[in-house]
Every structure is written in C-alpha cells, then in structure tokens.
Amino acid sequence: MAGWLVKSEPNTYSFEDLQKDGRTVWDGVRNNAAALHLRAMKLGDEVLFYHSQEGLAVVGVARVSREAFPDPSDPSARFVAVELEPVRALERPVTLAAMKANPALADMAMLRQSRLSVSPVKADEWAAILQMARAG
DNA sequence: GCCAACGTTGGC
DNA sequence: GCCAACGTTGGC
C-alpha cells in the first residue's frame, strides 16, 4: 500500500473541512508531476494532509476513496482528480521545520521539491512522521 | 511582500 | 528544439 502527501492551503480547504464534508474531490491539480502521482493512487491508499501557507504542518491522514478520473474542473480534460475521505487528525501536527530537522526525512519528495502539491511518501518516511506526531 | 524554484509559453 | 520571459507556488 502506497503512501502519499497532499498540500492544501487551510484558507481554501483545511483538514477540518474534509472531516466536516466526509469526502472531497481532490481536483485543480495542474502540474504534470503531481498528476502522475494522482494517477498512481490506489483505492485505500493513505494520504498525509499538509497545510501550506498557514500552519506549515502535516495535520491529518486521509484515504483515497476513488481512484483517478477526469478532473471535472479541467475543460481540457488533460488532468485527473481523485476523491479523498478523512481518516483521523494527528495527535499533534508535524511541522515543516521538524520534518526538515529529521535526517530520516532528508530524501522526502516534498522536501526536495517544495512546490510539488502531490508527492509520494516512502514507508519509512511515513513511519517517521507518525512517530513524530506521537512523540513530543 | 519578497524571492527562489520550477513549470509553461512563445518567438525564433 | 532552444531559451528567454513570464506565471505560480510556497517558505520565509
């Protein structure tokens, strides 16, 4: 089972919004590298939910509830969307600063390419982040 | 608000 | 097909 990370500006759509909605269409991705990752997402894959601009932290875990389909917001039909549902909020947010400070995450895709809005998370990186969410 | 990183566009 | 110009994202 693959792990992923998506970014969202909480001003626009926060993890709390996802919990309130129960599920959401993850559309609007207009970047080929990010779209490639969207296409690779499988039903049931878990997704770290990161707040960009404000918060700057992973705040929750979501799950892919529908695999890639044509993005309804894309008139050119070149890009895809998935559907996400909330799993749970992290006990404590894992901040960008903390992730940067953790050598285990040095190779993490989102850190290496900060503008990538959808990125893969390796199993060991996933475990490290969840550990950080538990530890002080 | 600024700037670095990076993707896209368009002239040649 | 190259590359300069431009737009967008996102951290600081």
Coordinates of N, CA and C (backbone and C1' of nucleotides) in Angstrom, one line a residue:
Chain A
M1 N 0.8 -1.2 0.0 CA 0.0 0.0 0.0 C 0.9 1.2 0.0
A2 N 0.6 2.1 -1.0 CA 1.5 3.3 -1.1 C 1.0 4.4 -0.2
G3 N 1.9 5.3 0.1 CA 1.6 6.5 0.9 C 1.8 7.7 0.1
W4 N 1.1 8.7 0.4 CA 1.2 10.0 -0.3 C 1.1 11.2 0.6
L5 N 1.3 12.3 0.0 CA 1.1 13.6 0.8 C 0.5 14.6 -0.2
V6 N -0.5 15.3 0.3 CA -1.1 16.3 -0.5 C -1.0 17.6 0.3
K7 N -0.9 18.7 -0.4 CA -0.9 20.1 0.2 C -2.2 20.8 0.0
S8 N -2.6 21.5 1.0 CA -3.7 22.4 0.8 C -3.6 23.6 1.6
E9 N -3.9 24.8 1.1 CA -4.0 26.0 1.9 C -5.2 25.9 2.8
P10 N -5.0 25.9 4.1 CA -6.2 25.8 5.0 C -7.2 26.9 4.8
N11 N -6.8 28.0 4.3 CA -7.7 29.1 4.0 C -8.7 28.6 2.9
T12 N -8.2 27.8 2.0 CA -9.0 27.4 0.9 C -9.8 26.1 1.3
Y13 N -9.0 25.1 1.7 CA -9.6 23.8 2.1 C -8.7 23.2 3.2
S14 N -9.2 23.1 4.4 CA -8.4 22.6 5.5 C -8.8 21.1 5.8
F15 N -8.0 20.5 6.6 CA -8.4 19.1 7.1 C -9.7 19.1 7.8
E16 N -9.9 20.1 8.6 CA -11.2 20.2 9.3 C -12.4 20.2 8.3
D17 N -12.2 20.9 7.2 CA -13.2 21.0 6.1 C -13.5 19.6 5.6
L18 N -12.4 18.8 5.4 CA -12.5 17.4 4.9 C -13.3 16.6 5.9
Q19 N -13.0 16.8 7.2 CA -13.7 16.0 8.2 C -15.2 16.4 8.3
K20 N -15.4 17.6 8.0 CA -16.8 18.1 8.0 C -17.6 17.6 6.8
D21 N -16.9 17.5 5.7 CA -17.5 17.1 4.4 C -17.7 15.6 4.3
G22 N -16.7 14.9 5.0 CA -16.8 13.4 4.9 C -16.0 12.9 3.7
R23 N -16.0 13.6 2.6 CA -15.2 13.3 1.5 C -15.1 14.5 0.6
T24 N -14.1 14.5 -0.3 CA -14.0 15.6 -1.2 C -13.3 15.2 -2.5
V25 N -13.6 15.9 -3.6 CA -12.9 15.7 -4.9 C -11.7 16.5 -4.9
W26 N -10.5 15.8 -5.0 CA -9.2 16.5 -5.0 C -8.9 16.9 -6.4
D27 N -9.4 18.1 -6.8 CA -9.2 18.5 -8.2 C -8.4 19.7 -8.2
G28 N -8.2 20.3 -9.4 CA -7.5 21.5 -9.6 C -6.0 21.3 -9.7
V29 N -5.5 20.1 -9.7 CA -4.0 19.9 -9.8 C -3.7 20.1 -11.3
R30 N -2.8 21.0 -11.6 CA -2.4 21.4 -13.0 C -0.9 21.2 -13.2
N31 N -0.4 20.2 -12.6 CA 1.1 20.0 -12.7 C 1.3 18.6 -13.1
N32 N 2.1 18.4 -14.1 CA 2.2 17.0 -14.6 C 2.8 16.0 -13.7
A33 N 3.8 16.5 -12.9 CA 4.4 15.6 -11.9 C 3.4 15.2 -10.9
A34 N 2.7 16.2 -10.4 CA 1.7 15.9 -9.4 C 0.6 15.0 -9.9
A35 N 0.2 15.3 -11.2 CA -0.9 14.5 -11.8 C -0.5 13.0 -12.0
L36 N 0.8 12.8 -12.3 CA 1.3 11.4 -12.4 C 1.1 10.7 -11.0
H37 N 1.3 11.4 -9.9 CA 1.1 10.8 -8.6 C -0.4 10.5 -8.4
L38 N -1.2 11.4 -8.8 CA -2.6 11.2 -8.6 C -3.1 10.0 -9.4
R39 N -2.5 9.8 -10.6 CA -2.9 8.6 -11.4 C -2.5 7.3 -10.8
A40 N -1.4 7.4 -10.0 CA -0.8 6.2 -9.3 C -1.5 5.8 -8.0
M41 N -2.4 6.7 -7.5 CA -3.1 6.4 -6.3 C -4.1 5.3 -6.4
K42 N -4.1 4.4 -5.4 CA -5.0 3.3 -5.4 C -6.0 3.4 -4.3
L43 N -7.2 2.9 -4.6 CA -8.2 2.9 -3.6 C -7.7 2.4 -2.2
G44 N -7.9 3.1 -1.2 CA -7.4 2.7 0.1 C -6.0 3.2 0.5
D45 N -5.3 3.7 -0.5 CA -4.0 4.3 -0.1 C -4.2 5.5 0.9
E46 N -3.3 5.6 1.8 CA -3.4 6.7 2.8 C -2.5 7.9 2.4
V47 N -3.0 9.0 2.8 CA -2.5 10.3 2.3 C -2.3 11.2 3.5
L48 N -1.1 11.7 3.7 CA -0.9 12.8 4.7 C -1.4 14.1 4.2
F49 N -2.1 14.8 5.0 CA -2.7 16.1 4.6 C -1.9 17.2 5.2
Y50 N -1.3 18.0 4.4 CA -0.4 19.1 4.8 C -1.0 20.4 4.6
H51 N -0.9 21.3 5.6 CA -1.4 22.7 5.4 C -0.2 23.6 5.0
S52 N -0.4 24.1 3.8 CA 0.6 25.1 3.3 C 0.2 26.5 3.6
Q53 N 1.2 27.4 3.5 CA 1.0 28.9 3.7 C 0.7 29.2 5.2
E54 N -0.3 28.5 5.7 CA -0.6 28.7 7.1 C -0.6 27.4 7.8
G55 N 0.1 27.3 8.9 CA 0.1 26.0 9.6 C 1.5 25.4 9.4
L56 N 1.8 25.2 8.1 CA 3.0 24.6 7.7 C 3.3 23.3 8.4
A57 N 2.3 22.4 8.4 CA 2.4 21.1 9.1 C 1.5 20.1 8.5
V58 N 2.0 18.8 8.7 CA 1.1 17.7 8.4 C 0.1 17.6 9.6
V59 N -1.2 17.7 9.3 CA -2.2 17.7 10.4 C -3.1 16.5 10.4
G60 N -3.1 15.7 9.4 CA -4.1 14.6 9.4 C -3.7 13.5 8.4
V61 N -4.5 12.4 8.4 CA -4.4 11.4 7.5 C -5.7 11.2 6.8
A62 N -5.6 11.1 5.5 CA -6.8 10.9 4.6 C -6.6 9.5 3.9
R63 N -7.6 9.2 3.1 CA -7.6 7.9 2.4 C -8.2 8.1 1.0
V64 N -7.6 7.4 0.0 CA -8.2 7.5 -1.3 C -9.5 6.7 -1.4
S65 N -10.6 7.4 -1.7 CA -11.9 6.7 -1.7 C -12.4 6.6 -3.2
R66 N -11.7 7.2 -4.1 CA -11.9 6.9 -5.5 C -10.7 7.2 -6.3
E67 N -10.3 6.3 -7.2 CA -9.1 6.4 -8.0 C -9.3 7.5 -9.1
A68 N -8.2 7.8 -9.7 CA -8.2 8.9 -10.7 C -9.3 8.8 -11.7
F69 N -9.9 10.0 -12.0 CA -10.9 10.2 -13.0 C -10.7 11.6 -13.6
P70 N -11.3 11.8 -14.8 CA -11.0 13.2 -15.4 C -11.5 14.3 -14.4
D71 N -10.6 15.3 -14.3 CA -10.9 16.4 -13.4 C -12.0 17.2 -13.9
P72 N -13.2 17.2 -13.2 CA -14.3 18.0 -13.7 C -14.1 19.5 -13.8
S73 N -13.0 20.0 -13.1 CA -12.8 21.4 -13.2 C -11.8 21.7 -14.4
D74 N -11.4 20.7 -15.1 CA -10.4 20.9 -16.2 C -11.1 20.8 -17.6
P75 N -11.3 21.9 -18.2 CA -12.0 21.9 -19.5 C -11.2 21.2 -20.6
S76 N -9.9 21.1 -20.5 CA -9.1 20.4 -21.5 C -9.1 18.9 -21.3
A77 N -9.6 18.5 -20.1 CA -9.6 17.1 -19.8 C -8.3 16.4 -19.8
R78 N -7.2 17.2 -19.6 CA -5.9 16.6 -19.6 C -5.5 16.1 -18.2
F79 N -6.1 16.7 -17.2 CA -5.7 16.4 -15.8 C -6.8 15.5 -15.1
V80 N -6.4 14.9 -14.0 CA -7.3 14.0 -13.3 C -7.5 14.5 -11.8
A81 N -8.5 14.0 -11.2 CA -8.8 14.2 -9.8 C -8.9 12.8 -9.1
V82 N -8.8 12.8 -7.8 CA -9.2 11.6 -7.0 C -10.2 12.1 -6.0
E83 N -10.7 11.2 -5.2 CA -11.6 11.5 -4.1 C -10.9 11.1 -2.8
L84 N -11.0 11.9 -1.8 CA -10.4 11.6 -0.5 C -11.4 11.7 0.6
E85 N -11.2 10.8 1.6 CA -12.0 10.9 2.8 C -11.1 11.0 4.0
P86 N -11.5 11.6 5.1 CA -10.7 11.7 6.3 C -10.5 10.4 7.0
V87 N -9.4 10.2 7.6 CA -9.2 9.0 8.4 C -9.1 9.5 9.9
R88 N -8.2 10.4 10.2 CA -8.1 10.9 11.5 C -7.1 12.1 11.5
A89 N -7.3 12.9 12.5 CA -6.3 14.0 12.7 C -5.1 13.4 13.5
L90 N -3.9 14.0 13.3 CA -2.8 13.6 14.1 C -2.9 14.2 15.5
E91 N -2.4 13.4 16.4 CA -2.4 13.9 17.8 C -1.8 15.3 18.0
R92 N -0.7 15.4 17.3 CA -0.1 16.7 17.2 C 0.5 16.9 15.8
P93 N 0.3 18.2 15.3 CA 0.8 18.4 13.9 C 2.3 18.2 13.8
V94 N 2.8 17.7 12.7 CA 4.2 17.6 12.4 C 4.6 18.7 11.5
T95 N 5.4 19.6 12.1 CA 5.7 20.9 11.3 C 6.7 20.6 10.3
L96 N 6.7 21.5 9.3 CA 7.7 21.5 8.2 C 9.1 21.6 8.8
A97 N 9.3 22.5 9.8 CA 10.6 22.7 10.5 C 11.0 21.4 11.1
A98 N 10.1 20.7 11.7 CA 10.5 19.4 12.4 C 10.9 18.4 11.3
M99 N 10.2 18.4 10.2 CA 10.5 17.4 9.2 C 11.8 17.7 8.6
K100 N 12.1 19.0 8.4 CA 13.4 19.4 7.8 C 14.6 19.0 8.8
A101 N 14.3 19.0 10.1 CA 15.3 18.7 11.1 C 15.5 17.2 11.2
N102 N 14.7 16.4 10.7 CA 14.8 15.0 10.9 C 15.6 14.3 9.7
P103 N 16.8 13.8 10.0 CA 17.6 13.3 8.9 C 16.9 12.1 8.2
A104 N 16.0 11.4 8.9 CA 15.3 10.3 8.2 C 14.4 10.8 7.1
L105 N 14.1 12.1 7.0 CA 13.3 12.6 6.0 C 14.0 13.4 5.0
A106 N 15.3 13.3 5.0 CA 16.1 14.2 4.1 C 15.8 14.0 2.6
D107 N 15.4 12.7 2.3 CA 15.1 12.4 0.9 C 13.7 12.6 0.5
M108 N 12.9 13.0 1.4 CA 11.4 13.1 1.2 C 11.1 14.0 0.0
A109 N 10.2 13.5 -0.9 CA 9.9 14.2 -2.1 C 9.5 15.6 -1.9
M110 N 8.6 15.8 -0.9 CA 8.0 17.2 -0.7 C 9.1 18.1 -0.2
L111 N 10.1 17.6 0.5 CA 11.2 18.5 0.9 C 12.2 18.8 -0.2
R112 N 12.4 17.8 -1.0 CA 13.3 18.0 -2.1 C 12.7 19.0 -3.2
Q113 N 11.4 18.9 -3.4 CA 10.8 19.7 -4.4 C 9.5 20.4 -3.7
S114 N 9.8 21.5 -3.2 CA 8.8 22.1 -2.3 C 7.5 22.5 -2.9
R115 N 7.5 22.7 -4.2 CA 6.3 23.2 -4.9 C 5.4 22.1 -5.3
L116 N 5.9 20.8 -5.2 CA 5.1 19.7 -5.6 C 3.9 19.5 -4.7
S117 N 2.7 19.6 -5.3 CA 1.5 19.6 -4.4 C 1.0 18.2 -4.1
V118 N 1.4 17.2 -4.8 CA 1.1 15.8 -4.6 C 2.4 15.0 -4.7
S119 N 2.7 14.3 -3.6 CA 4.0 13.6 -3.7 C 4.0 12.3 -3.0
P120 N 4.8 11.3 -3.4 CA 4.8 10.0 -2.7 C 5.6 10.1 -1.4
V121 N 5.2 9.3 -0.4 CA 5.8 9.1 0.9 C 6.2 7.7 1.1
K122 N 7.5 7.4 1.3 CA 8.0 6.1 1.4 C 7.6 5.5 2.8
A123 N 7.6 4.2 2.9 CA 7.1 3.6 4.1 C 7.9 4.0 5.4
D124 N 9.2 4.2 5.2 CA 10.0 4.6 6.4 C 9.7 6.0 6.8
E125 N 9.5 6.9 5.7 CA 9.2 8.3 6.0 C 7.8 8.4 6.7
W126 N 6.9 7.6 6.2 CA 5.6 7.6 6.8 C 5.6 7.2 8.3
A127 N 6.4 6.2 8.6 CA 6.5 5.7 10.0 C 7.2 6.8 10.8
A128 N 8.2 7.5 10.2 CA 8.9 8.6 11.0 C 7.9 9.7 11.3
I129 N 7.1 10.1 10.3 CA 6.2 11.2 10.5 C 5.1 10.9 11.6
L130 N 4.6 9.6 11.5 CA 3.6 9.2 12.5 C 4.2 9.2 13.9
Q131 N 5.5 8.7 13.9 CA 6.2 8.7 15.2 C 6.3 10.1 15.8
M132 N 6.6 11.1 14.9 CA 6.8 12.5 15.3 C 5.4 13.0 15.8
A133 N 4.4 12.5 15.2 CA 3.0 13.0 15.6 C 2.7 12.5 17.0
R134 N 3.3 11.4 17.5 CA 3.0 10.9 18.8 C 4.0 11.5 19.8
A135 N 5.3 11.5 19.4 CA 6.3 12.0 20.4 C 6.2 13.5 20.5
G136 N 6.7 14.0 21.6 CA 6.7 15.4 21.8 C 7.9 16.1 21.1
Chain B
dG1 P 1.7 43.3 1.0 O5' 3.1 43.6 0.3 C5' 4.0 44.2 1.1 C4' 5.4 43.7 0.9 C3' 5.7 43.5 -0.6 O3' 7.1 43.8 -0.7 C1' 5.9 41.4 0.5
dC2 P 7.9 43.9 -2.1 O5' 8.9 42.7 -1.9 C5' 9.7 42.6 -0.7 C4' 10.5 41.4 -0.8 C3' 11.1 41.1 -2.1 O3' 12.5 40.8 -2.0 C1' 9.9 39.2 -1.3
dC3 P 13.4 40.7 -3.3 O5' 13.6 39.1 -3.4 C5' 14.0 38.4 -2.2 C4' 13.9 37.0 -2.5 C3' 14.4 36.6 -3.9 O3' 15.1 35.4 -3.8 C1' 12.3 35.8 -3.6
dA4 P 16.3 35.1 -4.8 O5' 16.5 33.5 -4.6 C5' 16.2 32.9 -3.3 C4' 15.5 31.5 -3.6 C3' 16.1 30.8 -4.8 O3' 16.3 29.5 -4.4 C1' 13.8 31.1 -5.0
dA5 P 16.8 28.4 -5.5 O5' 15.5 27.6 -6.0 C5' 14.8 27.0 -5.0 C4' 13.6 26.3 -5.7 C3' 14.0 25.5 -7.0 O3' 13.4 24.3 -7.0 C1' 12.3 27.1 -7.5
dC6 P 13.8 23.2 -8.0 O5' 12.6 23.3 -9.0 C5' 11.2 23.3 -8.6 C4' 10.4 23.7 -9.7 C3' 10.7 23.2 -11.1 O3' 9.6 22.7 -11.7 C1' 10.3 25.4 -11.2
dG7 P 9.5 21.4 -12.6 O5' 8.2 21.7 -13.4 C5' 7.0 22.2 -12.7 C4' 6.2 23.0 -13.6 C3' 6.1 22.6 -15.0 O3' 4.8 22.6 -15.4 C1' 6.8 24.8 -14.9
dT8 P 4.3 22.1 -16.9 O5' 4.1 23.5 -17.6 C5' 3.3 24.5 -17.0 C4' 3.2 25.7 -17.9 C3' 3.0 25.4 -19.4 O3' 2.0 26.2 -19.8 C1' 4.9 26.7 -19.2
dT9 P 1.4 26.1 -21.3 O5' 1.9 27.4 -22.0 C5' 1.9 28.6 -21.3 C4' 2.6 29.6 -22.2 C3' 2.4 29.5 -23.7 O3' 2.0 30.8 -24.1 C1' 4.7 29.6 -23.2
dG10 P 1.4 31.0 -25.6 O5' 2.6 31.7 -26.3 C5' 3.3 32.8 -25.7 C4' 4.5 33.1 -26.6 C3' 4.3 32.9 -28.1 O3' 5.1 33.9 -28.7 C1' 6.0 31.5 -27.4
dG11 P 4.7 34.4 -30.2 O5' 6.1 35.0 -30.7 C5' 6.8 35.8 -29.7 C4' 8.3 35.6 -30.1 C3' 8.6 35.6 -31.6 O3' 9.8 36.4 -31.7 C1' 9.4 33.6 -30.6
dC12 P 10.2 37.0 -33.2 O5' 11.3 35.9 -33.7 C5' 12.6 35.9 -33.0 C4' 13.2 34.6 -33.3 C3' 13.3 34.2 -34.8 O3' 14.5 34.7 -35.3 C1' 13.0 32.3 -33.3
Chain C
dG1 P 12.5 18.0 -31.2 O5' 13.4 19.3 -31.4 C5' 14.8 19.2 -31.6 C4' 15.4 20.4 -31.0 C3' 15.4 20.5 -29.5 O3' 16.6 21.1 -29.1 C1' 14.2 22.3 -30.4
dC2 P 17.1 21.1 -27.7 O5' 17.4 22.6 -27.5 C5' 18.2 23.3 -28.5 C4' 18.1 24.8 -28.3 C3' 18.3 25.2 -26.8 O3' 19.2 26.3 -26.8 C1' 16.3 26.1 -27.7
dC3 P 20.0 26.7 -25.4 O5' 19.1 27.9 -25.0 C5' 18.9 29.0 -25.9 C4' 17.9 30.0 -25.4 C3' 18.0 30.2 -23.9 O3' 17.7 31.5 -23.6 C1' 15.8 29.5 -24.4
dA4 P 18.6 32.4 -22.6 O5' 17.8 33.8 -22.6 C5' 17.4 34.4 -23.9 C4' 16.0 34.9 -23.7 C3' 15.8 35.7 -22.4 O3' 15.0 36.8 -22.7 C1' 14.2 33.9 -22.5
dA5 P 14.7 37.9 -21.5 O5' 13.1 37.7 -21.3 C5' 12.2 37.7 -22.4 C4' 10.8 37.4 -22.0 C3' 10.4 38.1 -20.7 O3' 9.1 38.6 -20.8 C1' 10.2 35.7 -20.4
dC6 P 8.5 39.6 -19.8 O5' 7.4 38.6 -19.1 C5' 6.6 37.7 -19.9 C4' 6.0 36.7 -19.1 C3' 5.5 37.1 -17.8 O3' 4.1 36.9 -17.7 C1' 6.6 35.1 -17.6
dG7 P 3.1 37.4 -16.5 O5' 2.8 36.0 -15.9 C5' 2.2 35.0 -16.6 C4' 2.0 33.8 -15.8 C3' 1.3 34.1 -14.4 O3' 0.3 33.2 -14.1 C1' 3.4 33.0 -14.1
dT8 P -0.5 33.2 -12.8 O5' 0.2 32.1 -11.9 C5' 0.3 30.8 -12.5 C4' 0.9 29.9 -11.4 C3' 0.3 30.1 -10.0 O3' 0.0 28.8 -9.5 C1' 2.6 30.3 -9.9
dT9 P -0.8 28.6 -8.2 O5' 0.3 27.9 -7.2 C5' 1.1 26.9 -7.7 C4' 2.3 26.7 -6.7 C3' 1.8 26.7 -5.3 O3' 2.3 25.5 -4.7 C1' 3.7 28.1 -5.6
dG10 P 1.8 24.9 -3.3 O5' 2.9 25.6 -2.3 C5' 4.3 25.2 -2.5 C4' 5.1 26.0 -1.6 C3' 4.5 26.3 -0.2 O3' 5.5 26.1 0.8 C1' 5.1 28.3 -1.1
dG11 P 5.3 25.7 2.3 O5' 6.6 26.3 2.9 C5' 7.8 25.9 2.2 C4' 8.9 27.0 2.5 C3' 9.0 27.4 3.9 O3' 10.4 27.6 4.2 C1' 8.5 29.3 2.5
dC12 P 10.8 27.7 5.7 O5' 11.1 29.2 5.9 C5' 12.1 29.8 5.2 C4' 12.0 31.3 5.2 C3' 11.7 31.9 6.6 O3' 13.0 32.3 7.2 C1' 10.4 33.0 5.0

